[in-house]
Coordinates of C-alpha atoms in Angstrom, one line a residue:
M899 CA 47.4 23.0 -5.5
A900 CA 45.3 26.1 -5.8
E901 CA 43.1 24.9 -2.9
N902 CA 46.1 25.0 -0.6
W903 CA 46.9 28.7 -1.0
L904 CA 43.3 29.8 -0.5
S905 CA 42.8 27.5 2.4
E906 CA 46.1 28.8 4.0
L907 CA 44.9 32.4 3.4
M908 CA 41.6 31.6 5.1
D909 CA 43.4 29.8 8.0
S910 CA 45.6 32.9 8.5
M911 CA 42.5 35.1 8.6
Q912 CA 40.8 32.7 11.0
Q913 CA 43.8 33.0 13.4
E914 CA 43.3 36.8 13.4
E915 CA 39.6 36.4 13.9
D916 CA 40.1 34.2 16.9
K917 CA 42.3 36.9 18.4
I918 CA 39.7 39.5 17.8
K919 CA 37.0 37.4 19.5
K920 CA 39.1 37.5 22.7
G921 CA 38.1 41.1 23.0
G922 CA 40.1 42.9 25.8
G923 CA 41.9 39.7 26.7
E924 CA 41.8 37.0 29.3
K925 CA 42.4 39.3 32.3
R926 CA 39.4 41.4 31.4
V927 CA 37.3 38.3 30.9
E928 CA 38.3 37.1 34.4
K929 CA 37.4 40.5 35.8
E930 CA 33.9 40.3 34.3
H931 CA 33.4 36.7 35.6
K932 CA 34.4 37.8 39.1
K933 CA 31.5 40.3 39.0
G934 CA 29.2 37.5 38.2
K935 CA 28.8 38.6 34.6
M936 CA 29.1 36.7 31.3
T937 CA 31.0 38.2 28.4
A938 CA 29.2 39.5 25.3
R939 CA 29.9 36.4 23.3
E940 CA 28.9 34.1 26.2
R941 CA 25.6 36.0 26.5
I942 CA 24.9 35.6 22.8
Q943 CA 25.8 31.9 22.9
F944 CA 23.4 31.4 25.8
L945 CA 20.6 33.1 23.9
L946 CA 20.9 31.1 20.7
D947 CA 18.9 27.9 20.0
D948 CA 21.0 24.7 20.1
D949 CA 22.6 23.6 16.9
T950 CA 22.0 27.0 15.2
D951 CA 24.6 29.3 13.6
F952 CA 25.4 32.9 14.7
H953 CA 25.9 34.9 11.5
E954 CA 28.2 37.7 12.8
I955 CA 28.2 41.1 11.2
G956 CA 31.3 43.4 11.5
L957 CA 33.7 41.1 13.3
W958 CA 36.6 43.1 11.7
A959 CA 35.2 46.5 12.5
A960 CA 37.8 49.0 13.7
H961 CA 40.7 46.6 13.0
E962 CA 44.0 48.5 13.4
M963 CA 42.0 51.8 13.4
Y964 CA 42.6 52.9 17.0
E965 CA 46.0 51.6 17.8
A966 CA 47.0 54.9 19.4
E967 CA 44.1 54.4 21.8
G968 CA 45.2 50.9 22.7
G969 CA 43.0 49.2 20.0
C970 CA 39.3 48.5 19.9
P971 CA 38.7 44.8 18.8
S972 CA 35.5 44.4 16.8
A973 CA 34.6 48.0 17.7
G974 CA 33.8 46.9 21.3
V975 CA 30.4 45.4 20.3
V976 CA 29.3 42.0 18.9
T977 CA 26.5 42.1 16.4
G978 CA 24.9 39.4 14.2
I979 CA 21.8 37.3 13.3
G980 CA 20.9 34.3 15.3
T981 CA 17.9 32.1 16.1
V982 CA 16.3 32.7 19.5
S983 CA 13.3 30.6 20.4
G984 CA 12.8 29.7 16.8
R985 CA 12.9 33.4 15.6
S986 CA 15.7 35.0 13.6
C987 CA 16.8 38.1 15.6
M988 CA 19.5 40.8 15.3
L989 CA 21.7 40.6 18.4
V990 CA 23.7 43.6 19.7
A991 CA 26.0 43.0 22.7
N992 CA 28.4 45.5 24.1
D993 CA 31.8 44.0 25.0
A994 CA 32.7 45.3 28.4
T995 CA 36.2 43.7 28.1
V996 CA 37.1 46.4 25.5
K997 CA 37.4 49.8 27.2
A998 CA 34.5 49.0 29.5
G999 CA 32.3 48.8 26.4
A1000 CA 32.9 52.5 25.5
W1001 CA 31.6 53.8 22.2
F1002 CA 34.2 54.7 19.5
P1003 CA 33.2 56.2 16.2
M1004 CA 33.2 52.7 14.6
T1005 CA 31.1 51.4 17.5
A1006 CA 28.3 53.8 16.5
K1007 CA 28.7 52.9 12.8
K1008 CA 28.5 49.2 13.6
N1009 CA 25.4 49.6 15.8
L1010 CA 23.8 51.6 13.0
R1011 CA 24.5 48.9 10.5
A1012 CA 22.9 46.3 12.8
Q1013 CA 19.8 48.5 13.1
E1014 CA 19.7 49.0 9.4
I1015 CA 19.8 45.3 8.7
A1016 CA 17.0 44.8 11.3
M1017 CA 14.9 47.5 9.7
E1018 CA 15.3 46.3 6.2
N1019 CA 14.6 42.7 7.1
H1020 CA 12.0 43.2 9.9
L1021 CA 14.2 41.3 12.4
P1022 CA 13.5 41.6 16.2
L1023 CA 16.3 43.4 17.9
I1024 CA 17.9 42.2 21.2
Y1025 CA 20.3 44.7 22.9
L1026 CA 22.6 43.4 25.6
V1027 CA 23.7 46.7 27.1
D1028 CA 27.0 46.9 29.1
S1029 CA 28.7 50.2 28.2
A1030 CA 30.5 53.0 29.9
G1031 CA 29.2 55.4 27.2
V1032 CA 31.0 57.6 24.6
Y1033 CA 34.8 57.4 24.5
L1034 CA 35.3 61.0 25.5
P1035 CA 38.7 61.7 23.8
M1036 CA 37.0 61.1 20.5
Q1037 CA 33.6 62.7 21.3
D1038 CA 33.8 65.1 18.3
E1039 CA 33.8 62.1 16.0
I1040 CA 30.8 60.3 17.5
F1041 CA 28.4 62.9 19.0
P1042 CA 26.6 65.3 16.7
D1043 CA 26.4 64.1 13.1
K1044 CA 23.8 62.2 11.2
E1045 CA 25.6 58.9 11.4
H1046 CA 26.8 59.3 14.9
F1047 CA 25.6 58.2 18.4
G1048 CA 22.2 60.1 18.4
R1049 CA 21.1 58.4 15.2
I1050 CA 20.8 55.1 17.2
F1051 CA 18.1 56.5 19.4
R1052 CA 16.3 58.0 16.5
N1053 CA 16.4 54.5 14.9
N1054 CA 14.9 53.1 18.2
A1055 CA 11.9 55.2 17.7
V1056 CA 11.6 54.4 13.9
I1057 CA 12.0 50.7 14.5
S1058 CA 9.3 50.7 17.1
A1059 CA 7.0 52.6 14.9
K1060 CA 7.5 50.0 12.2
G1061 CA 6.3 47.3 14.6
I1062 CA 9.6 45.6 14.9
P1063 CA 10.1 44.3 18.4
Q1064 CA 13.1 45.6 20.5
I1065 CA 14.1 44.0 23.8
A1066 CA 16.9 45.5 25.8
A1067 CA 18.7 44.0 28.8
I1068 CA 20.8 46.3 31.0
M1069 CA 23.5 43.9 32.2
G1070 CA 26.1 46.4 33.2
S1071 CA 26.7 50.1 33.0
C1072 CA 24.4 52.3 30.9
V1073 CA 25.3 55.9 31.2
A1074 CA 24.3 59.3 29.9
G1075 CA 23.0 59.4 26.3
G1076 CA 23.4 55.6 26.1
A1077 CA 20.6 55.3 28.7
Y1078 CA 18.1 56.1 26.0
L1079 CA 18.9 53.0 23.9
P1080 CA 17.4 50.5 26.3
I1081 CA 14.6 52.7 27.5
M1082 CA 13.5 53.6 24.0
S1083 CA 13.2 49.8 23.3
D1084 CA 9.8 48.2 23.7
E1085 CA 10.8 46.3 26.9
A1086 CA 13.7 46.6 29.2
L1087 CA 15.2 44.2 31.7
I1088 CA 17.9 45.0 34.3
V1089 CA 20.2 42.7 36.3
E1090 CA 20.3 43.3 40.0
G1091 CA 23.7 44.3 41.4
T1092 CA 25.5 44.7 38.0
G1093 CA 23.0 46.7 35.9
S1094 CA 22.6 50.4 36.3
V1095 CA 21.1 53.2 34.1
F1096 CA 21.3 56.9 34.7
L1097 CA 21.9 60.1 32.8
A1098 CA 24.8 61.0 35.1
G1099 CA 26.7 58.8 37.6
S1100 CA 27.3 59.6 41.2
Y1101 CA 30.6 61.5 40.6
L1102 CA 29.0 63.8 38.0
V1103 CA 25.9 64.3 40.2
K1104 CA 28.1 65.4 43.1
A1105 CA 30.2 67.7 40.8
A1106 CA 27.1 69.3 39.2
I1107 CA 24.6 69.6 42.0
G1108 CA 26.5 68.7 45.1
E1109 CA 24.3 65.7 45.9
E1110 CA 25.9 62.6 47.6
I1111 CA 24.5 59.3 46.3
D1112 CA 25.8 55.9 45.3
N1113 CA 25.2 54.5 41.8
E1114 CA 23.0 51.6 43.0
T1115 CA 20.6 54.0 44.7
L1116 CA 20.8 56.4 41.9
G1117 CA 20.0 54.0 39.0
G1118 CA 20.2 50.3 40.1
A1119 CA 17.7 47.5 39.5
T1120 CA 15.5 48.2 42.6
T1121 CA 15.3 51.9 41.8
H1122 CA 14.2 51.5 38.3
T1123 CA 11.8 48.6 38.7
E1124 CA 10.2 49.7 42.0
I1125 CA 10.5 53.5 42.2
S1126 CA 11.0 55.1 38.7
G1127 CA 9.3 52.4 36.6
V1128 CA 11.9 53.0 34.0
T1129 CA 12.6 49.2 33.5
D1130 CA 10.1 46.4 33.3
Y1131 CA 11.8 43.3 34.7
K1132 CA 14.3 42.9 37.6
M1133 CA 16.6 40.0 37.0
E1134 CA 18.7 38.2 39.6
N1135 CA 21.6 37.5 37.4
D1136 CA 22.7 37.1 33.7
T1137 CA 21.3 33.6 33.4
E1138 CA 17.8 34.6 34.5
C1139 CA 17.9 37.7 32.3
L1140 CA 18.8 35.7 29.2
Q1141 CA 16.3 33.0 29.9
T1142 CA 13.6 35.6 30.3
I1143 CA 14.6 37.2 26.9
R1144 CA 14.2 33.7 25.3
R1145 CA 10.7 33.5 26.8
L1146 CA 9.7 37.0 25.7
V1147 CA 10.8 36.2 22.1
K1148 CA 8.9 32.9 22.2
N1149 CA 5.8 34.9 23.0
L1150 CA 6.1 37.3 20.1
G1151 CA 3.2 37.5 17.7
P1152 CA 3.3 35.9 14.2
N1153 CA 5.3 37.6 11.5
K1154 CA 4.4 37.7 7.8
T1155 CA 7.0 36.9 5.2
A1156 CA 7.8 38.1 1.7
G1157 CA 7.0 34.6 0.4
F1158 CA 10.2 34.1 -1.6
T1159 CA 10.2 30.7 -3.3
R1160 CA 12.1 27.9 -1.7
H1161 CA 12.3 24.4 -3.1
E1162 CA 13.9 21.2 -1.6
P1163 CA 17.6 22.0 -1.6
N1164 CA 20.1 20.0 -3.6
E1165 CA 23.9 19.9 -3.1
P1166 CA 26.0 21.9 -5.6
E1167 CA 27.4 20.2 -8.7
I1168 CA 31.0 20.6 -7.4
S1169 CA 32.2 20.8 -3.8
P1170 CA 33.3 24.0 -2.2
E1171 CA 36.8 22.6 -1.9
K1172 CA 36.9 21.9 -5.7
M1173 CA 35.5 25.5 -6.3
M1174 CA 38.4 26.9 -4.3
E1175 CA 40.9 24.8 -6.2
L1176 CA 39.7 26.2 -9.5
F1177 CA 39.9 29.8 -8.2
P1178 CA 43.3 31.3 -9.4
K1179 CA 45.9 32.8 -7.1
D1180 CA 46.9 35.3 -9.8
R1181 CA 44.1 37.9 -9.7
N1182 CA 44.8 38.9 -13.3
R1183 CA 44.5 35.3 -14.6
P1184 CA 41.3 34.5 -16.5
Y1185 CA 39.0 31.8 -15.2
D1186 CA 35.4 30.7 -15.8
V1187 CA 33.1 32.1 -13.2
M1188 CA 30.7 29.2 -13.9
E1189 CA 33.0 27.1 -11.8
V1190 CA 32.3 29.4 -8.8
I1191 CA 28.6 29.3 -9.5
K1192 CA 28.6 25.5 -9.7
G1193 CA 30.1 25.4 -6.2
I1194 CA 27.4 27.6 -4.8
V1195 CA 24.0 26.9 -6.5
D1196 CA 21.9 23.7 -6.2
K1197 CA 22.9 21.2 -8.9
E1198 CA 21.3 21.6 -12.3
S1199 CA 19.3 24.7 -11.2
F1200 CA 21.2 27.4 -13.2
I1201 CA 19.3 28.8 -16.2
E1202 CA 21.5 31.2 -18.1
Y1203 CA 19.9 34.4 -19.4
K1204 CA 21.0 35.7 -22.8
K1205 CA 23.9 33.2 -22.9
G1206 CA 25.5 34.4 -26.2
Y1207 CA 25.1 38.2 -25.5
G1208 CA 27.1 40.4 -23.3
Q1209 CA 29.4 37.6 -22.2
T1210 CA 31.6 39.4 -19.7
L1211 CA 28.6 39.4 -17.4
M1212 CA 26.9 36.1 -16.6
T1213 CA 23.2 36.3 -15.6
G1214 CA 20.7 33.6 -14.8
Y1215 CA 18.2 32.1 -12.5
A1216 CA 19.2 29.5 -9.9
R1217 CA 18.5 28.0 -6.5
I1218 CA 20.8 28.4 -3.5
D1219 CA 20.0 26.0 -0.7
G1220 CA 16.5 25.8 -2.2
W1221 CA 15.9 29.5 -2.5
S1222 CA 15.1 30.9 -5.9
V1223 CA 17.6 33.7 -6.8
G1224 CA 18.8 35.7 -9.8
I1225 CA 22.6 35.8 -10.2
V1226 CA 24.7 38.6 -11.8
A1227 CA 28.4 37.5 -12.0
N1228 CA 31.4 39.0 -13.6
Q1229 CA 32.8 36.5 -16.2
R1230 CA 36.6 36.5 -15.9
K1231 CA 37.5 34.4 -18.9
V1232 CA 38.3 36.0 -22.3
V1233 CA 35.3 35.8 -24.6
K1234 CA 34.4 36.7 -28.2
S1235 CA 31.8 39.4 -28.8
K1236 CA 29.1 39.2 -31.4
G1237 CA 31.5 41.1 -33.8
G1238 CA 34.2 38.5 -33.3
E1239 CA 36.7 40.6 -31.4
M1240 CA 38.1 39.3 -28.0
Q1241 CA 36.7 40.9 -24.8
I1242 CA 38.7 41.1 -21.6
G1243 CA 37.3 39.1 -18.7
G1244 CA 36.2 41.1 -15.6
V1245 CA 35.5 44.2 -17.7
I1246 CA 31.9 45.4 -18.2
Y1247 CA 31.1 46.2 -21.9
S1248 CA 28.1 48.0 -23.3
D1249 CA 26.3 44.8 -24.2
S1250 CA 27.0 43.3 -20.8
A1251 CA 25.6 46.3 -19.0
D1252 CA 22.5 46.3 -21.2
K1253 CA 21.9 42.6 -20.5
A1254 CA 22.4 43.0 -16.7
A1255 CA 20.0 46.0 -16.6
R1256 CA 17.3 43.9 -18.3
F1257 CA 17.9 40.9 -16.1
I1258 CA 17.7 43.0 -12.9
M1259 CA 14.4 44.4 -14.1
N1260 CA 13.1 40.9 -14.7
C1261 CA 14.0 39.8 -11.2
N1262 CA 12.2 42.8 -9.7
Q1263 CA 9.1 42.0 -11.8
K1264 CA 9.1 38.4 -10.6
K1265 CA 10.0 39.2 -7.0
I1266 CA 13.2 37.2 -7.1
P1267 CA 16.2 38.2 -4.8
L1268 CA 19.4 39.1 -6.6
V1269 CA 22.9 37.8 -5.9
F1270 CA 25.9 39.7 -7.2
L1271 CA 29.2 37.9 -7.5
Q1272 CA 31.8 40.6 -7.9
D1273 CA 35.2 40.2 -9.6
V1274 CA 35.3 43.4 -11.7
T1275 CA 38.0 45.7 -12.9
G1276 CA 35.5 48.3 -14.2
F1277 CA 33.8 49.4 -17.4
M1278 CA 35.6 49.2 -20.8
I1279 CA 37.4 52.4 -21.8
G1280 CA 38.8 53.7 -25.1
K1281 CA 37.6 55.2 -28.4
R1282 CA 35.4 52.2 -29.5
S1283 CA 33.6 52.0 -26.1
E1284 CA 33.1 55.8 -25.7
H1285 CA 31.7 56.1 -29.3
G1286 CA 29.5 53.0 -28.6
G1287 CA 27.9 54.8 -25.6
I1288 CA 29.5 52.8 -22.7
I1289 CA 28.6 55.6 -20.2
K1290 CA 24.9 55.5 -21.3
D1291 CA 24.7 51.7 -21.1
G1292 CA 26.6 51.7 -17.8
A1293 CA 24.2 54.2 -16.4
K1294 CA 21.3 52.0 -17.4
M1295 CA 22.8 49.2 -15.3
V1296 CA 23.6 51.4 -12.3
N1297 CA 20.0 52.8 -12.5
A1298 CA 18.5 49.4 -12.4
V1299 CA 20.7 48.4 -9.4
A1300 CA 20.0 51.6 -7.6
N1301 CA 16.2 51.3 -8.0
S1302 CA 15.9 47.5 -7.5
T1303 CA 13.5 46.8 -4.6
V1304 CA 14.0 43.0 -4.2
P1305 CA 16.8 42.0 -1.7
K1306 CA 20.3 42.3 -3.1
I1307 CA 23.1 40.2 -1.7
T1308 CA 26.7 40.9 -2.8
I1309 CA 29.7 38.6 -2.6
I1310 CA 33.1 40.1 -3.5
T1311 CA 35.3 37.3 -4.6
G1312 CA 38.2 39.2 -6.2
N1313 CA 38.6 42.7 -7.7
S1314 CA 36.1 45.4 -7.0
Y1315 CA 37.4 48.4 -8.8
G1316 CA 36.0 51.8 -9.9
A1317 CA 32.4 52.1 -11.2
G1318 CA 32.3 48.3 -11.5
N1319 CA 31.9 48.3 -7.7
Y1320 CA 28.8 50.5 -8.1
A1321 CA 27.3 48.6 -11.0
M1322 CA 27.8 45.2 -9.2
C1323 CA 26.0 46.5 -6.1
G1324 CA 28.8 47.7 -3.8
K1325 CA 28.0 49.1 -0.4
A1326 CA 26.8 52.5 -1.7
Y1327 CA 23.9 50.6 -3.5
D1328 CA 22.3 49.2 -0.4
P1329 CA 22.8 45.5 -0.6
R1330 CA 20.9 43.8 2.3
F1331 CA 24.1 42.0 3.0
I1332 CA 27.6 42.3 1.5
Y1333 CA 30.4 39.8 2.2
A1334 CA 33.9 39.4 0.9
W1335 CA 36.3 36.4 0.3
P1336 CA 39.8 36.9 1.7
T1337 CA 40.9 37.4 -1.9
A1338 CA 38.8 40.6 -2.3
Q1339 CA 40.2 44.0 -3.1
I1340 CA 38.1 47.2 -3.1
A1341 CA 39.5 50.4 -4.7
V1342 CA 39.0 53.0 -7.4
M1343 CA 41.6 51.0 -9.4
G1344 CA 44.3 48.3 -8.9
G1345 CA 47.3 49.1 -6.8
T1346 CA 49.9 48.8 -9.6
Q1347 CA 47.9 51.0 -12.0
A1348 CA 47.1 53.6 -9.3
A1349 CA 50.8 53.7 -8.2
K1350 CA 51.9 54.3 -11.7
V1351 CA 49.4 57.1 -12.3
L1352 CA 50.3 58.8 -9.0
T1353 CA 54.0 58.4 -9.7
Q1354 CA 53.7 60.0 -13.1
I1355 CA 51.8 62.9 -11.7
Q1356 CA 54.5 63.6 -9.0
V1357 CA 57.3 63.2 -11.5
S1358 CA 55.6 65.6 -13.9
S1359 CA 55.0 68.1 -11.1
L1360 CA 58.7 68.0 -10.1
K1361 CA 59.8 68.5 -13.8
K1362 CA 57.7 71.7 -14.0
K1363 CA 59.7 72.9 -11.0
G1364 CA 63.0 72.1 -12.8
E1365 CA 63.6 69.0 -10.6
E1366 CA 64.5 65.5 -11.9
L1367 CA 64.2 62.1 -10.2
S1368 CA 66.6 59.3 -11.0
E1369 CA 65.3 56.0 -12.1
E1370 CA 66.1 54.6 -8.7
D1371 CA 64.2 57.4 -7.0
Q1372 CA 61.3 56.9 -9.3
A1373 CA 61.3 53.2 -8.5
A1374 CA 61.4 53.9 -4.8
L1375 CA 58.5 56.4 -5.1
L1376 CA 56.5 53.9 -7.1
E1377 CA 57.0 51.2 -4.4
K1378 CA 56.2 53.6 -1.6
I1379 CA 52.9 54.6 -3.2
K1380 CA 52.1 51.0 -4.2
S1381 CA 52.7 49.8 -0.7
R1382 CA 50.3 52.4 0.8
Y1383 CA 47.7 51.6 -1.9
D1384 CA 48.0 47.8 -1.4
R1385 CA 47.4 48.3 2.4
Q1386 CA 44.3 50.2 1.6
T1387 CA 43.0 47.6 -0.9
D1388 CA 43.5 44.7 1.6
V1389 CA 40.2 43.2 2.4
R1390 CA 40.8 43.7 6.2
Y1391 CA 41.0 47.4 5.6
A1392 CA 37.6 47.3 3.9
A1393 CA 36.1 45.1 6.7
A1394 CA 37.5 47.4 9.4
R1395 CA 35.5 50.3 7.9
L1396 CA 32.4 48.2 7.4
W1397 CA 32.5 48.5 3.6
V1398 CA 31.6 44.8 3.8
D1399 CA 29.7 43.0 6.6
G1400 CA 32.4 40.4 7.0
I1401 CA 35.2 38.3 5.5
I1402 CA 33.9 34.8 4.8
D1403 CA 35.4 31.5 4.1
P1404 CA 34.6 30.7 0.4
K1405 CA 33.2 27.4 1.6
E1406 CA 30.6 29.3 3.6
T1407 CA 29.3 31.4 0.7
R1408 CA 26.3 29.2 0.0
K1409 CA 25.3 29.2 3.7
K1410 CA 25.7 33.0 4.0
I1411 CA 23.6 33.6 1.0
S1412 CA 20.9 31.2 2.2
N1413 CA 20.8 33.0 5.6
A1414 CA 20.7 36.4 3.9
V1415 CA 17.7 35.4 1.8
D1416 CA 16.0 33.8 4.7
S1417 CA 16.5 37.0 6.7
A1418 CA 15.2 39.1 3.9
N1419 CA 12.1 36.9 3.6
Q1420 CA 11.1 38.1 7.1
N1421 CA 10.1 41.5 5.6
P1422 CA 6.8 41.2 3.7
E1423 CA 7.0 44.6 2.2
I1424 CA 8.6 44.8 -1.3
P1425 CA 8.0 48.3 -2.9
E1426 CA 7.0 48.6 -6.5
F1427 CA 10.0 48.7 -8.8
K1428 CA 10.4 52.0 -10.7
T1429 CA 13.3 53.6 -12.6
G1430 CA 14.1 57.1 -13.4
V1431 CA 15.1 58.4 -16.9
L1432 CA 16.9 55.9 -19.0
Q1433 CA 18.7 56.8 -22.2
V1434 CA 18.0 53.7 -24.3

């Protein structure tokens, strides 16, 4: 049955995720334990309230990106949202089992994404610092640019100015530029014997100025709590440190919310398992997106907006786990337009774009968060569409998405191609959270189409030079290009580069959206919705 293939795909992904979560491996874990230290994931688990979930962000970051360097599972840092002493917090924990917690380019990008989420949703930040600093062989890819290492410290200052609490615990090494992160936080703890913080370690001090000194005297817990005053609390071990963080969070002042509407939750009309069973394995096969919606929203809560108009996009109001939301979803079944002609599912037509733009404006006016369910192959092309102003109508929708000020949450269930990715709130359009099913593919166009276009270009180029390719050679070239393109459209490729915040089990979609809205509700500030010039 259809459920089996999707469950099997998710099980395969889960096995890979379990491997990623082991970080640098069992030997490195044992080494940390012998020092009296917990691992990054153990520290996070200790911090979390009992019977609460950890919503991890960026688990697949750096997947297969640094193989020449020995790999960097999860970019060497664990990030995500969890409940600490009853408060939703963003947790950032360096994984010292991976290259001693060294910072790779994707480590910086992942940290910046965690800070971005915290800023957008006014979530307190807890940093568990244990890092050897920048991975020097790749320093040119991490040091000077706007989205590199230094941006993190800039964000520390901005986050503090916004009144968002930041608590940092120095639980291992904290070297050079990395020393600024915990000290630019509002409060800093340091663990005696294992925690240290300095701009230059003992070896560099000796090399630079000839001074002989050990690291503990230079920048250990006693030095920074009793002499320099750099840190605020000296902790005996990891356990005391984490317990103190829980107490500090418990004492945080009250936080206002956006006041998003939440009713008593109802279970969905169909089970997540049934929803998965109805989702087709063939990504080109039409299906009714309403079956996906029925497996996510509260039963009998969906109110469809403009049902008979612009039918390749489904829009409507609903409740998800009690939260009131607006839904924009690509309709994948073949439908009839108002003129009677058939419209291809998954393609955005002019009337669909017009409807979506109006609906997005309505949700902004009513302060209702938006949920985008993406399975889109792009905007309709051809003479009829161009003469009908598809670019103009598409621009209206993109304008509305870009200027939307209510929280936007995007779930990519299948295709995410071309400008359809933009119109349906892809990563470039600042969704508060963006997740993907294991079936998702993100690219400028599908692999087969792209391979054919690129093959035609290469064959044409060779013909101009007087060279001919046999049918066998053309087939081999097509397969080579398609293979490369398919690898780049694989959802793991996207997750490795943080184009999505995570690959989620379809059965967890409802829970992820609920947590996203709950997190967004922590920020009481919703700017006024405005649009630029619209060609109507």
